[in-house]
Coordinates of C-alpha atoms in Angstrom, one line a residue:
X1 CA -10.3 -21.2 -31.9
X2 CA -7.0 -21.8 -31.8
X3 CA -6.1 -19.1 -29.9
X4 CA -8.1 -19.7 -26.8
X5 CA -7.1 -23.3 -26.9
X6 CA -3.5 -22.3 -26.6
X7 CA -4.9 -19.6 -23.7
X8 CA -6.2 -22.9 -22.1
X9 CA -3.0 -25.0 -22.1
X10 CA -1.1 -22.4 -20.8
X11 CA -3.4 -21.1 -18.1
X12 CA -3.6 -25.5 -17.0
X13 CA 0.3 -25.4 -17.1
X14 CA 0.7 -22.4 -14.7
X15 CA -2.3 -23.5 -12.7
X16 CA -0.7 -27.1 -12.5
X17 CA -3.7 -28.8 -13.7
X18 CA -5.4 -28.5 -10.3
X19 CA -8.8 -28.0 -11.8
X20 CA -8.4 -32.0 -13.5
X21 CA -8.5 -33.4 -9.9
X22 CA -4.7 -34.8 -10.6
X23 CA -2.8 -35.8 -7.7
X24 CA -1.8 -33.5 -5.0
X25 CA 1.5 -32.3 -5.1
X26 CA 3.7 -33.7 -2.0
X27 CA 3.8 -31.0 0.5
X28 CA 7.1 -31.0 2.5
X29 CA 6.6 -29.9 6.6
X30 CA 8.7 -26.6 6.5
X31 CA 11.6 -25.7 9.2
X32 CA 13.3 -22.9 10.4
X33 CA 17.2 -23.6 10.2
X34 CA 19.5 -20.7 10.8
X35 CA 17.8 -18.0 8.8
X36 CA 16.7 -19.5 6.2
X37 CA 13.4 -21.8 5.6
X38 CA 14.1 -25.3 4.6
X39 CA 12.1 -28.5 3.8
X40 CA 12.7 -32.0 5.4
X41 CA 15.5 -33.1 2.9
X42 CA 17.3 -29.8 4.5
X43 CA 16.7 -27.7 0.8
X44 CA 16.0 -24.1 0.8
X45 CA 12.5 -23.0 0.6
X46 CA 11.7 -19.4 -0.6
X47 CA 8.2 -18.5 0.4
X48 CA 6.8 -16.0 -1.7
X49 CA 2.8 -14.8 -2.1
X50 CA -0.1 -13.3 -1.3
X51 CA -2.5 -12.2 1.4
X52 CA -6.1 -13.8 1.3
X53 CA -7.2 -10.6 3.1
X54 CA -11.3 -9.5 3.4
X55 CA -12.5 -13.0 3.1
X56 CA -12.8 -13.9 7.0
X57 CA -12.5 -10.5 8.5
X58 CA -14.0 -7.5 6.5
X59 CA -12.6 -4.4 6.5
X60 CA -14.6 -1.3 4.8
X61 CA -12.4 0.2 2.1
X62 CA -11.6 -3.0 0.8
X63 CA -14.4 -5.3 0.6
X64 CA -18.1 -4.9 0.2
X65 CA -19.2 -2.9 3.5
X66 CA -19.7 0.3 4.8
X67 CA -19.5 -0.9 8.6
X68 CA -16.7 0.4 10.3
X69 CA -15.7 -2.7 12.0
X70 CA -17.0 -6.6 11.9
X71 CA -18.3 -6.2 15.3
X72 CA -20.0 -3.4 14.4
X73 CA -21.1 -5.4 11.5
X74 CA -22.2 -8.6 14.2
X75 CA -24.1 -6.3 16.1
X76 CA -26.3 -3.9 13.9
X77 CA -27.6 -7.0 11.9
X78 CA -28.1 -9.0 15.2
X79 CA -30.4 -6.2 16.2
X80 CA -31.9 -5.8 13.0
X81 CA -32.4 -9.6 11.9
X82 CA -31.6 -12.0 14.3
X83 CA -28.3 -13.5 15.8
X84 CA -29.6 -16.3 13.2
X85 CA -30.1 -14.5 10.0
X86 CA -27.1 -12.1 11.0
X87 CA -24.9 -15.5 10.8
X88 CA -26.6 -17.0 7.3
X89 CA -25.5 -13.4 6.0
X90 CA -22.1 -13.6 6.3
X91 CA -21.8 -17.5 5.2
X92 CA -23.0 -16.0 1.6
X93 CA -20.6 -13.7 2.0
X94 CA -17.8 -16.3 3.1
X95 CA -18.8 -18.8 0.4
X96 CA -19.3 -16.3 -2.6
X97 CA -15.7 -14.1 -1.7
X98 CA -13.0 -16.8 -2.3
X99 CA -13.5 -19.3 -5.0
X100 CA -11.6 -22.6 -6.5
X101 CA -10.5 -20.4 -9.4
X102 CA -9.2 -18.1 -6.6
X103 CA -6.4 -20.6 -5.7
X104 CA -5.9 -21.2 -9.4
X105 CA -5.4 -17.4 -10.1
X106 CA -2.5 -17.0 -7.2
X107 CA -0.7 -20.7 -8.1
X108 CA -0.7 -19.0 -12.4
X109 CA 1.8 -16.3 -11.0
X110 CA 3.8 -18.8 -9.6
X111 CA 3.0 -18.5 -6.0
X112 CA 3.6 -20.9 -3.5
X113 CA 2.3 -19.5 0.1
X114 CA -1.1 -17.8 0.8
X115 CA -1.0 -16.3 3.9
X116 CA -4.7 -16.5 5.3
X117 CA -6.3 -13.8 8.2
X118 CA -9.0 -15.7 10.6
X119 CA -10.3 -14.5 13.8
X120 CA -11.6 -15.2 16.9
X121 CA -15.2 -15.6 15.9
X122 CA -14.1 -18.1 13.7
X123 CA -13.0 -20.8 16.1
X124 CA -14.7 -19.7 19.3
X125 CA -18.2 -18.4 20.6
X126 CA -18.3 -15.5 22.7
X127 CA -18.1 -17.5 25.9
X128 CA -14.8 -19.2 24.9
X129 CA -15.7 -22.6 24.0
X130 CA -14.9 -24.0 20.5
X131 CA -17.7 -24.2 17.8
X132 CA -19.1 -27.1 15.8
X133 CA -16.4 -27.6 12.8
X134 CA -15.0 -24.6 13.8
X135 CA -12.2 -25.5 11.4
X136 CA -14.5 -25.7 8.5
X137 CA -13.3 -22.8 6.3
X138 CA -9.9 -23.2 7.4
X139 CA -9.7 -26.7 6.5
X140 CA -11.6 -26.3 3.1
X141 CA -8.7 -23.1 2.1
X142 CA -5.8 -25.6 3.5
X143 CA -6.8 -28.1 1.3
X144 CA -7.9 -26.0 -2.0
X145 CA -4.0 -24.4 -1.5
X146 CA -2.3 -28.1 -0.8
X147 CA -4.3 -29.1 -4.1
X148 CA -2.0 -26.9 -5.8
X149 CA 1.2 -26.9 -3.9
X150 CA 0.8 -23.9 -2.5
X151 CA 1.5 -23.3 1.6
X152 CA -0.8 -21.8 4.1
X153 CA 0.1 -19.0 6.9
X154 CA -2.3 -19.1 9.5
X155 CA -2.5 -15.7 10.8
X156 CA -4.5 -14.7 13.7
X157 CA -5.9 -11.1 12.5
X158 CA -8.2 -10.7 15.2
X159 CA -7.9 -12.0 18.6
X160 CA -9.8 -11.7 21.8
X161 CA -10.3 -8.1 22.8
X162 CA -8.2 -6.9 19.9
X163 CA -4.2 -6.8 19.7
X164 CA -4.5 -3.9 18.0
X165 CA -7.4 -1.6 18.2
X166 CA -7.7 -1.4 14.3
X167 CA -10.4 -2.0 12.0
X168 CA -8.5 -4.8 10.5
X169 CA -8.8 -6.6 14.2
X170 CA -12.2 -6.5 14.1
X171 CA -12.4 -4.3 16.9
X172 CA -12.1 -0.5 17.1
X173 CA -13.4 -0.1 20.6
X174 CA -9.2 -0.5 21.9
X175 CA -6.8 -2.5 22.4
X176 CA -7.5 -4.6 25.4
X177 CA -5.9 -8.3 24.5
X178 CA -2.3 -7.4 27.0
X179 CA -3.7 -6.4 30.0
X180 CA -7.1 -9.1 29.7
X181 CA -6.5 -12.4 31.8
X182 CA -9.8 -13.8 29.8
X183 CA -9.1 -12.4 26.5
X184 CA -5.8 -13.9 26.8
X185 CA -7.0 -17.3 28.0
X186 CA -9.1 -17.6 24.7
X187 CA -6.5 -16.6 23.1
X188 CA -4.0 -19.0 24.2
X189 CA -7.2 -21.5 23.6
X190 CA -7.5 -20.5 20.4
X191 CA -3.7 -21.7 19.6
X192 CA -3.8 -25.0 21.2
X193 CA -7.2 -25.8 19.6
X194 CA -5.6 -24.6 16.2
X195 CA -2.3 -26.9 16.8
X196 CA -4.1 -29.8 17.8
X197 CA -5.8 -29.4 14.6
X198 CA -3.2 -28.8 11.9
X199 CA -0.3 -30.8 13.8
X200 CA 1.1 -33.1 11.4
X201 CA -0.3 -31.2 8.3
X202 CA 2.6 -29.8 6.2
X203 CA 0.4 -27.6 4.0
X204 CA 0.5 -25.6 6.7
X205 CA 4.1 -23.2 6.6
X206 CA 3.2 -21.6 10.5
X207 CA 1.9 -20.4 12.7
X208 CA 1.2 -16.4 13.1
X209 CA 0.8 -15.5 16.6
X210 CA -0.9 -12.0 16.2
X211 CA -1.3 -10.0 13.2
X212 CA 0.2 -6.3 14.3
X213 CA 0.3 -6.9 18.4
X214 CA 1.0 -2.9 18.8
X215 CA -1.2 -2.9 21.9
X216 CA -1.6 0.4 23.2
X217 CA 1.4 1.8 22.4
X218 CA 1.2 0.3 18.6
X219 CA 4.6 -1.3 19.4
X220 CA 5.8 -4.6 20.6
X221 CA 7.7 -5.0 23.7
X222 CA 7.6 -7.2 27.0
X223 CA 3.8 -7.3 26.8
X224 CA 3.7 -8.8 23.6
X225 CA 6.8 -10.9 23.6
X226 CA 5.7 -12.0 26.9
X227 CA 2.1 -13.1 25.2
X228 CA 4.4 -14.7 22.3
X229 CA 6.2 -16.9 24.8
X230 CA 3.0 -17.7 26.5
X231 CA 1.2 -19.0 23.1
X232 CA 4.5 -20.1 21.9
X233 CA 4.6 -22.8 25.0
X234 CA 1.2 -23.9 24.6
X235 CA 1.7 -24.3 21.1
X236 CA 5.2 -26.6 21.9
X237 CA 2.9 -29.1 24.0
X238 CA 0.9 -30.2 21.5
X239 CA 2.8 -29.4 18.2
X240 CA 6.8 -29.5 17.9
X241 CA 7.7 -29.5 14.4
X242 CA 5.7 -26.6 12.9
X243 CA 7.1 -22.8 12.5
X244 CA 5.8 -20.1 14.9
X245 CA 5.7 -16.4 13.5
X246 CA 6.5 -13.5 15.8
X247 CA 5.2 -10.4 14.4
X248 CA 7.6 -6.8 15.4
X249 CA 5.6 -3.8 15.1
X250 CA 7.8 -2.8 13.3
X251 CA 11.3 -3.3 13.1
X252 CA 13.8 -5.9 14.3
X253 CA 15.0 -4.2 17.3
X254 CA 11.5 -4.4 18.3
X255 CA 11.5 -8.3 18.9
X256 CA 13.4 -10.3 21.5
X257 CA 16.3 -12.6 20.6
X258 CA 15.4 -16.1 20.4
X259 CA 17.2 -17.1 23.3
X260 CA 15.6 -15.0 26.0
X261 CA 12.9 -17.2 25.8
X262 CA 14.2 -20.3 23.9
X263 CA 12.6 -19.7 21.1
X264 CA 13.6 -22.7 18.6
X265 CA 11.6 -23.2 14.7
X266 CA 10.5 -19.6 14.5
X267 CA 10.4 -16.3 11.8
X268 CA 10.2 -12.7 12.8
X269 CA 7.9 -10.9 10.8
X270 CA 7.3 -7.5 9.4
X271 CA 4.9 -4.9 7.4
X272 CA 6.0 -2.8 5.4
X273 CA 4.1 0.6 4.3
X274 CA 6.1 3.4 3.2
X275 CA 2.9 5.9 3.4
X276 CA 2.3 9.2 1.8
X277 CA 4.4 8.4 -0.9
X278 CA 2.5 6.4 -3.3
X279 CA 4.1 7.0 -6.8
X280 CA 7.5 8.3 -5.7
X281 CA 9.9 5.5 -6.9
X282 CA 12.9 7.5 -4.6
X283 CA 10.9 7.3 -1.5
X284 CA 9.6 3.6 -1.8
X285 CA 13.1 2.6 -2.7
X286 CA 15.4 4.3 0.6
X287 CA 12.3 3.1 2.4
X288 CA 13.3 -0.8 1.4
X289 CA 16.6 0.2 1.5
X290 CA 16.7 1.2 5.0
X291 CA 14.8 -1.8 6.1
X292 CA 16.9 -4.4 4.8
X293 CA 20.0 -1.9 6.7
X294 CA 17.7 -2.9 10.2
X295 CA 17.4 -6.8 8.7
X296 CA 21.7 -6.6 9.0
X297 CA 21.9 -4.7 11.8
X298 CA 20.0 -6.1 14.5
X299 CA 20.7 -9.8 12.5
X300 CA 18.3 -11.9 14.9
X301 CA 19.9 -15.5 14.4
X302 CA 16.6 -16.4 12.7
X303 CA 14.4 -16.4 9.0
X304 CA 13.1 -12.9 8.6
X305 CA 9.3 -12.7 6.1
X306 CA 7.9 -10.0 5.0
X307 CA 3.9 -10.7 6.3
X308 CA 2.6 -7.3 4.3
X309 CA 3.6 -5.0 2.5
X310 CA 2.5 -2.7 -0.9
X311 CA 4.6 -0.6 -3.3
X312 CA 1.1 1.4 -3.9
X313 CA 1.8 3.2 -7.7
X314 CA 4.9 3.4 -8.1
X315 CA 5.9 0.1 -10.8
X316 CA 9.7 0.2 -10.5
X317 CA 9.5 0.4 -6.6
X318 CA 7.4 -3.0 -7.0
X319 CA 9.9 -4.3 -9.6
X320 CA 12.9 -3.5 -6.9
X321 CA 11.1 -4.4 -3.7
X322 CA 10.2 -7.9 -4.7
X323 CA 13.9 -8.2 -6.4
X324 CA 15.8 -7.1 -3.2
X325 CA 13.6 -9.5 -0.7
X326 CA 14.3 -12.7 -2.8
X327 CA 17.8 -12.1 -3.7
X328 CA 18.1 -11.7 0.3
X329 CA 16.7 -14.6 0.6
X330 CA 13.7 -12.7 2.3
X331 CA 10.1 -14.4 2.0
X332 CA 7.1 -12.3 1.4
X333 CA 3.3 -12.1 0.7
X334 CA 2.0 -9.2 -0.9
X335 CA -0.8 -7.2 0.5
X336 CA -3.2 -8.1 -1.0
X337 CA -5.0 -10.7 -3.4
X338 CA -8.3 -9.2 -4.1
X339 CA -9.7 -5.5 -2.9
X340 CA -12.6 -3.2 -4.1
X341 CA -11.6 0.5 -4.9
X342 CA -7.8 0.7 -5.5
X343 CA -6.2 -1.6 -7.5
X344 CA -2.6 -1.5 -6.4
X345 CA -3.6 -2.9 -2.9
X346 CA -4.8 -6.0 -4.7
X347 CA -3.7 -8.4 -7.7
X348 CA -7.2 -8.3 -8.5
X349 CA -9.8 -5.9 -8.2
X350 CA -13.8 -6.7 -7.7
X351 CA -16.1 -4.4 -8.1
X352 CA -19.8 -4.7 -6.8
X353 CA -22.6 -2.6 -4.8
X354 CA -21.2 -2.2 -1.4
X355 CA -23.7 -3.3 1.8
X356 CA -24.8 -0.5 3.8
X357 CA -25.1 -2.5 7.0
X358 CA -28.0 0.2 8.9
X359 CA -30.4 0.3 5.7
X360 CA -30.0 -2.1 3.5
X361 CA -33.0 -5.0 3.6
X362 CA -31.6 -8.3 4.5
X363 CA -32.6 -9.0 0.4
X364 CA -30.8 -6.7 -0.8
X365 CA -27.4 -7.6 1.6
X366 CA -28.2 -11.2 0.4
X367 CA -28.3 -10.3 -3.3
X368 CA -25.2 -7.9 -3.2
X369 CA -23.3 -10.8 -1.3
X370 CA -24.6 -13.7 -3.6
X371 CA -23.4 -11.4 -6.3
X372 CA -20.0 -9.6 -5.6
X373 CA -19.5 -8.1 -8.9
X374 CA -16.7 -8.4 -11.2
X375 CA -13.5 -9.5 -10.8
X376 CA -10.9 -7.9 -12.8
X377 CA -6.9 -8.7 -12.8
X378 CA -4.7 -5.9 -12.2
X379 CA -2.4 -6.8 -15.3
X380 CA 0.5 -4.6 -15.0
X381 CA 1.1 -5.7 -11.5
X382 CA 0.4 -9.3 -11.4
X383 CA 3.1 -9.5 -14.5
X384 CA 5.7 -7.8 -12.1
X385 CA 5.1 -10.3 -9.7
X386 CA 5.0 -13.3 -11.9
X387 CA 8.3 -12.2 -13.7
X388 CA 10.1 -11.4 -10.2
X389 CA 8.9 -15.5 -9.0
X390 CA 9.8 -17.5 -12.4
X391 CA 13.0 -14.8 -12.9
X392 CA 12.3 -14.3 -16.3
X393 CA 9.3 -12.5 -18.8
X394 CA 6.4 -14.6 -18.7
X395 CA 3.4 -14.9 -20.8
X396 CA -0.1 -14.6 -18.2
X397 CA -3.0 -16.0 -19.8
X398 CA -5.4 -13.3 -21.3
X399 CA -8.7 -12.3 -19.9
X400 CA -11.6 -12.6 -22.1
X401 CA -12.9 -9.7 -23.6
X402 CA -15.7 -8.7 -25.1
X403 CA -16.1 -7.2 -28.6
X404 CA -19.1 -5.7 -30.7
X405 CA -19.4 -3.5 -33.6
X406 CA -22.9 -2.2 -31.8
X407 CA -23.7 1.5 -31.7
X408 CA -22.5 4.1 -29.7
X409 CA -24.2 7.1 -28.8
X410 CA -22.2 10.5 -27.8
X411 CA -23.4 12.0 -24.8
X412 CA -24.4 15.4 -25.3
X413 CA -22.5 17.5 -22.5
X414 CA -23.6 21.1 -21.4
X415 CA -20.9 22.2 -18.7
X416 CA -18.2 20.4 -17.3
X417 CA -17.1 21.2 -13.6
X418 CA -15.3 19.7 -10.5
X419 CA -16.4 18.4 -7.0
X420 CA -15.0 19.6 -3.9
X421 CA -11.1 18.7 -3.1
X422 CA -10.3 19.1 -7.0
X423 CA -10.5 21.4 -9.9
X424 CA -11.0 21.3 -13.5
X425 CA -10.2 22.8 -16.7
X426 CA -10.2 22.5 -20.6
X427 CA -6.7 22.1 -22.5
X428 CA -6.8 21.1 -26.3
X429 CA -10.6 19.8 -26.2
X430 CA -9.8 17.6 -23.5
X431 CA -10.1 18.1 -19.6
X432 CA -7.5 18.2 -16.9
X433 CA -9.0 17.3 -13.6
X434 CA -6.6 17.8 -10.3
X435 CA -7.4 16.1 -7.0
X436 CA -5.5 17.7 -3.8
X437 CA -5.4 15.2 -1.9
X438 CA -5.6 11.0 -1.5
X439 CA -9.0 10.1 -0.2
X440 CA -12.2 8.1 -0.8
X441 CA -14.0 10.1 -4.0
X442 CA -17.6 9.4 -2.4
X443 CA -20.0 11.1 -5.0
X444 CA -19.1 14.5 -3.9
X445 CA -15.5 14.7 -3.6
X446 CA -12.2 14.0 -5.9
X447 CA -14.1 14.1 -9.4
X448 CA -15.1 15.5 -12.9
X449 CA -18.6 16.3 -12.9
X450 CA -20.1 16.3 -16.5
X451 CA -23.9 17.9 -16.5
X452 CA -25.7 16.6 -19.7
X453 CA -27.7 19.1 -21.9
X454 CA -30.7 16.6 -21.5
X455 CA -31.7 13.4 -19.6
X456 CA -30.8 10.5 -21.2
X457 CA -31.8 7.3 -22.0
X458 CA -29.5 4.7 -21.1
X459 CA -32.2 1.5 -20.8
X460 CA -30.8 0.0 -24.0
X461 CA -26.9 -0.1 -24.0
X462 CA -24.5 -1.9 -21.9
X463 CA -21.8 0.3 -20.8
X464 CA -21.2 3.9 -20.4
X465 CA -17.8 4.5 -21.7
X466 CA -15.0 7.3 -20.8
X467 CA -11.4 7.6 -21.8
X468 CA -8.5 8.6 -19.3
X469 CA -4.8 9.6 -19.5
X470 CA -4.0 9.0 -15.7
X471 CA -0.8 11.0 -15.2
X472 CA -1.1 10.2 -11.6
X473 CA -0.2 6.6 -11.8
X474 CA -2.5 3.4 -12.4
X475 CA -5.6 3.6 -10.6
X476 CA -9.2 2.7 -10.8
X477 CA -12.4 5.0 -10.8
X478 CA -15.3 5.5 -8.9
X479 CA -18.4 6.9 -11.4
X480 CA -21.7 8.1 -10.1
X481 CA -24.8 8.3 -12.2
X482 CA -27.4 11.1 -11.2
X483 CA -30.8 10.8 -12.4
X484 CA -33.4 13.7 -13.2
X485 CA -35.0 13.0 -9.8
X486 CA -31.6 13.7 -7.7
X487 CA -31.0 10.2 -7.0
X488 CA -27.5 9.2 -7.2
X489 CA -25.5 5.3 -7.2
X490 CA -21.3 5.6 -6.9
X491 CA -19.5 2.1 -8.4
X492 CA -16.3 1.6 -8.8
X493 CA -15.1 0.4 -11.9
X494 CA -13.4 -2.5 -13.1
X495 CA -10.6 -1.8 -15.6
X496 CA -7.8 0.6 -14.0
X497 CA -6.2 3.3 -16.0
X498 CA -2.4 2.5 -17.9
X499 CA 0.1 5.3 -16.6
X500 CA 0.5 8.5 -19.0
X501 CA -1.5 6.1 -21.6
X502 CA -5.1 7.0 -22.7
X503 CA -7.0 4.1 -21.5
X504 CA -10.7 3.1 -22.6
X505 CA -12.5 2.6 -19.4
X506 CA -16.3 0.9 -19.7
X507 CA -18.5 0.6 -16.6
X508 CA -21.2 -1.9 -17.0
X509 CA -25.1 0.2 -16.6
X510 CA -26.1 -3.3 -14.9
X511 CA -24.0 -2.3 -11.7
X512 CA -26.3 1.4 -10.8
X513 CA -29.3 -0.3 -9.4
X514 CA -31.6 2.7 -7.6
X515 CA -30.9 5.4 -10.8
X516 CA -33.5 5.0 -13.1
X517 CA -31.3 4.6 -16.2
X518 CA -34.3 5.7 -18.6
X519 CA -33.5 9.8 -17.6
X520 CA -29.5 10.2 -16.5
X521 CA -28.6 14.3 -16.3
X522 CA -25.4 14.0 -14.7
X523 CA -21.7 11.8 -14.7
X524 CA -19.3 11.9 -12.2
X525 CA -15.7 10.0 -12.5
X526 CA -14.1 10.4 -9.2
X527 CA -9.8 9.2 -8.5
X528 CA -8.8 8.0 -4.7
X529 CA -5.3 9.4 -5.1
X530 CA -3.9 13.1 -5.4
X531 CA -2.5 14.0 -8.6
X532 CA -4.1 15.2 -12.3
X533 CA -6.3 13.2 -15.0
X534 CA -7.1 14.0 -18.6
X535 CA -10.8 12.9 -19.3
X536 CA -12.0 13.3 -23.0
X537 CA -15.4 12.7 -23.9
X538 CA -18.0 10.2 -22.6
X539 CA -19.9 7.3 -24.7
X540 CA -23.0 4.6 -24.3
X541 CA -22.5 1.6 -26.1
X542 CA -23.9 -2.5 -26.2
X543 CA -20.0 -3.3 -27.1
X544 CA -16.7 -2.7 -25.5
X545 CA -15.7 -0.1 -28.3
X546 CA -12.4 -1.6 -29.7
X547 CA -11.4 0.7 -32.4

């Protein structure tokens, strides 16, 4: 008992108390002066945090849909069910992604900025003209964040006809927002609307024009800064005193200087991938090396924030990354809180039964919405990110666990083999499985198939349990569960694996709804990421085994 009442206290010191409905800390309305960020006494303010990505636009590897874009999304379930039905869908999906304990979980790893991805459909209908509270969720996450001292970035993901043609725009059908008169117009409507709105509020830390304005090209140049200096003006004659973000796709000398235009209060933003390169330390490192040599060599007379950005597996190249942005005095926000799949793109991961958007009854979209699955913190990271704010070892609350001394059953295995894009093999009773390349496991690819010598019942325990030594780095695992009738359900799972460290890894029975669990003949474990995994043997048990 005492333990989890010390737990408490320290979780309600790091969260602030917010959750006791104390007083809201005093927000201060944040300026650019020279290049640095500074509150209205003139002190230095150092924003560092976290992306509230999938929550308002969804994107398919990361959240709980297989539609390849949200427009895509809009208009199968508009056919299917109803403009009507299609819109009470993704409110349960809006008001069961982000919760109150969200805000609490980002503000406990000292965190004071959430940047926050909208989009068009949010504000506006599809003629252009502002919705009924059409600042409902945007006000609701302004205020949950100011509750807890923590600043908003109001970043336009998705705009008119798409800045971007990316999934992440919500539009994959091109990038037609530069050379649109109307697209433009709403979004330049958009902005005003949004300023009028939030003018005065200094919860709010900006303003981000576009999220990624590559355009065409996927670059910024006069189009875009041109579009900037348009939404920058309109922005001016309503609301003087708050930042404006100008995003470069992707380097400095890909943004204007401040004075061609006359640019006064703003921050150039980047994002940062270093791709193909996801657990080598050298790589990440000369990557972050060579972007802070741009930052000094261009030197725009301005704050630079990093808007995005991962480190992917490798944990030093985190450790150094977030070091070398704050001791530059460099703002950030990481990539992202939550994500299903991959834990290193998120501080947390969830896991739950994704939403096949063409067969899926509207019950069973409602049900997987209502019920998102588990959410699970990504330890290792989240205490590199905590000890890089506080600049010290801190202690993060502990997660609950649960513990039993209730059997376990040994599953009897016949063969053991791999899927495609991998093989497998047996060294010192355990087995080595080697995945080629990085890529979504599915059921059929990237995994360690084991074939049982029987069906199995599997009605009364809890979890089927597997150990891993992941010598790839710390990732999570998709299992599939094969029944003696051929049907199959893939879930990710909620606990990722501890580099070079066997890890126990249970994966609750609850989450394979349509396998009949009373006759299993077959377990797959599949990884995302290229590299080689020692699996020993697998287990059912009602506990979480902790010998």
């Amino acid at each position: 008992m005492k333990k989890w009442v010390t737990l408490i206290l320290v979780a309600m010191m790091m969260t602030g108390f917010a959750s006791l409905g104390e007083e809201k800390p005093e927000m201060s309305m944040l300026r650019a002066q020279g290049t640095d960020i500074v509150d209205q006494n003139g002190e230095k303010v150092l924003l560092r945090g976290v992306n509230a990505g999938g929550w308002l636009i969804m994107e398919s590897w990361m959240t709980l849909t297989n539609a390849p874009s949200q427009l895509e999304a809009f208009e199968v379930l508009d056919e299917r069910f109803g403009r009507e039905k299609r819109e009470e869908l993704f409110r349960i999906y809006e008001d069961n992604y982000f919760s109150e304990s969200d805000f609490d979980n980002i503000k406990s790893l000292g965190m004071n900025v959430v940047r926050l991805p909208f989009a068009w459909w949010n504000l506006i209908d599809d003629e252009g003209k502002l919705k009924e509270n059409a600042f409902s969720r945007l006000d609701w996450f302004v205020e949950n964040c100011a509750e807890r001292g923590l600043y908003v970035i109001l970043d336009l993901h998705a705009a008119p006809g798409s800045q971007n043609g990316n999934d992440h725009s919500g539009d994959i059908t091109g990038a037609k927002l530069f050379d649109n008169e109307d697209y433009m117009a709403k979004t330049e409507l958009i902005w005003t609307e949004t300023a009028k709105h939030f003018k005065g509020n200094p919860a709010v830390a900006a303003y981000d024009l576009l999220n990624e304005p590559g355009g065409k090209l996927n670059s910024t140049g006069v189009a875009q800064w041109e579009m900037f200096d348009r939404l920058y003006k309109a922005i001016r004659k309503v609301d003087q005193d708050h930042i404006i973000m100008m995003e470069s796709c992707w380097d400095p000398s890909d943004l204007p200087a401040p004075d061609r235009y006359g640019w006064e209060n703003v921050v150039y933003q980047y994002h940062f991938y270093k791709w193909n390169a996801d657990n080598d330390y050298q790589a990440q490192k000369l990557f972050v090396d060579v972007k802070m040599h741009n930052f000094k060599k261009i030197n725009h007379p301005v704050p630079s924030f990093v808007g995005e950005f991962t480190l992917f597996q490798s944990m030093d190249a985190w450790k150094y990354a977030l070091k070398t942005y704050s001791d530059a005095g460099i703002g950030w926000t990481i990539w992202t809180y939550k994500v299903t799949g991959n834990s290193t793109w998120g501080l947390y991961n969830v896991y739950g039964n994704k939403v096949d958007i063409y067969n899926d009854t509207y019950e069973e979209i409602e049900e997987k919405w209502t019920n998102q699955g588990t959410l699970r913190r990504n330890t290792a990271l989240c205490q590199i990110v905590a000890d890089a704010i506080y600049g010290k070892s801190v202690t993060l609350p502990e997660e609950p666990s649960e513990k039993s001394d209730t059997p376990v059953m040994h599953l009897p295995v016949e063969s053991v083999k791999a899927t495609m894009g991998a093989s497998v093999k047996e060294e010192d009773g355990v087995y080595r499985l080697t995945t080629k390349a990085s890529l979504d496991p599915s059921y059929i690819m990237n995994a360690i198939s084991y074939t049982l010598q029987e069906s199995v019942d599997a009605m009364s325990y809890t979890y089927i349990t597997f150990y891993i030594k992941d010598l790839q780095g710390s990732n999570t695992h998709k299992v599939t569960l094969v029944d003696a009738d051929g049907k199959l359900v893939s879930q990710w799972v909620d606990i990722p694996s501890v580099h070079q460290e066997w890890t126990r890894v249970n994966c609750p029975l609850s989450m394979f709804k349509g396998v009949d669990l009373t006759k299993i003949t077959e377990v797959r474990i599949g990884e995302w990421n290229s590299g080689d995994y020692l699996f020993d043997k697998l287990f059912l048990c009602n506990g979480t085994m902790d010998e």
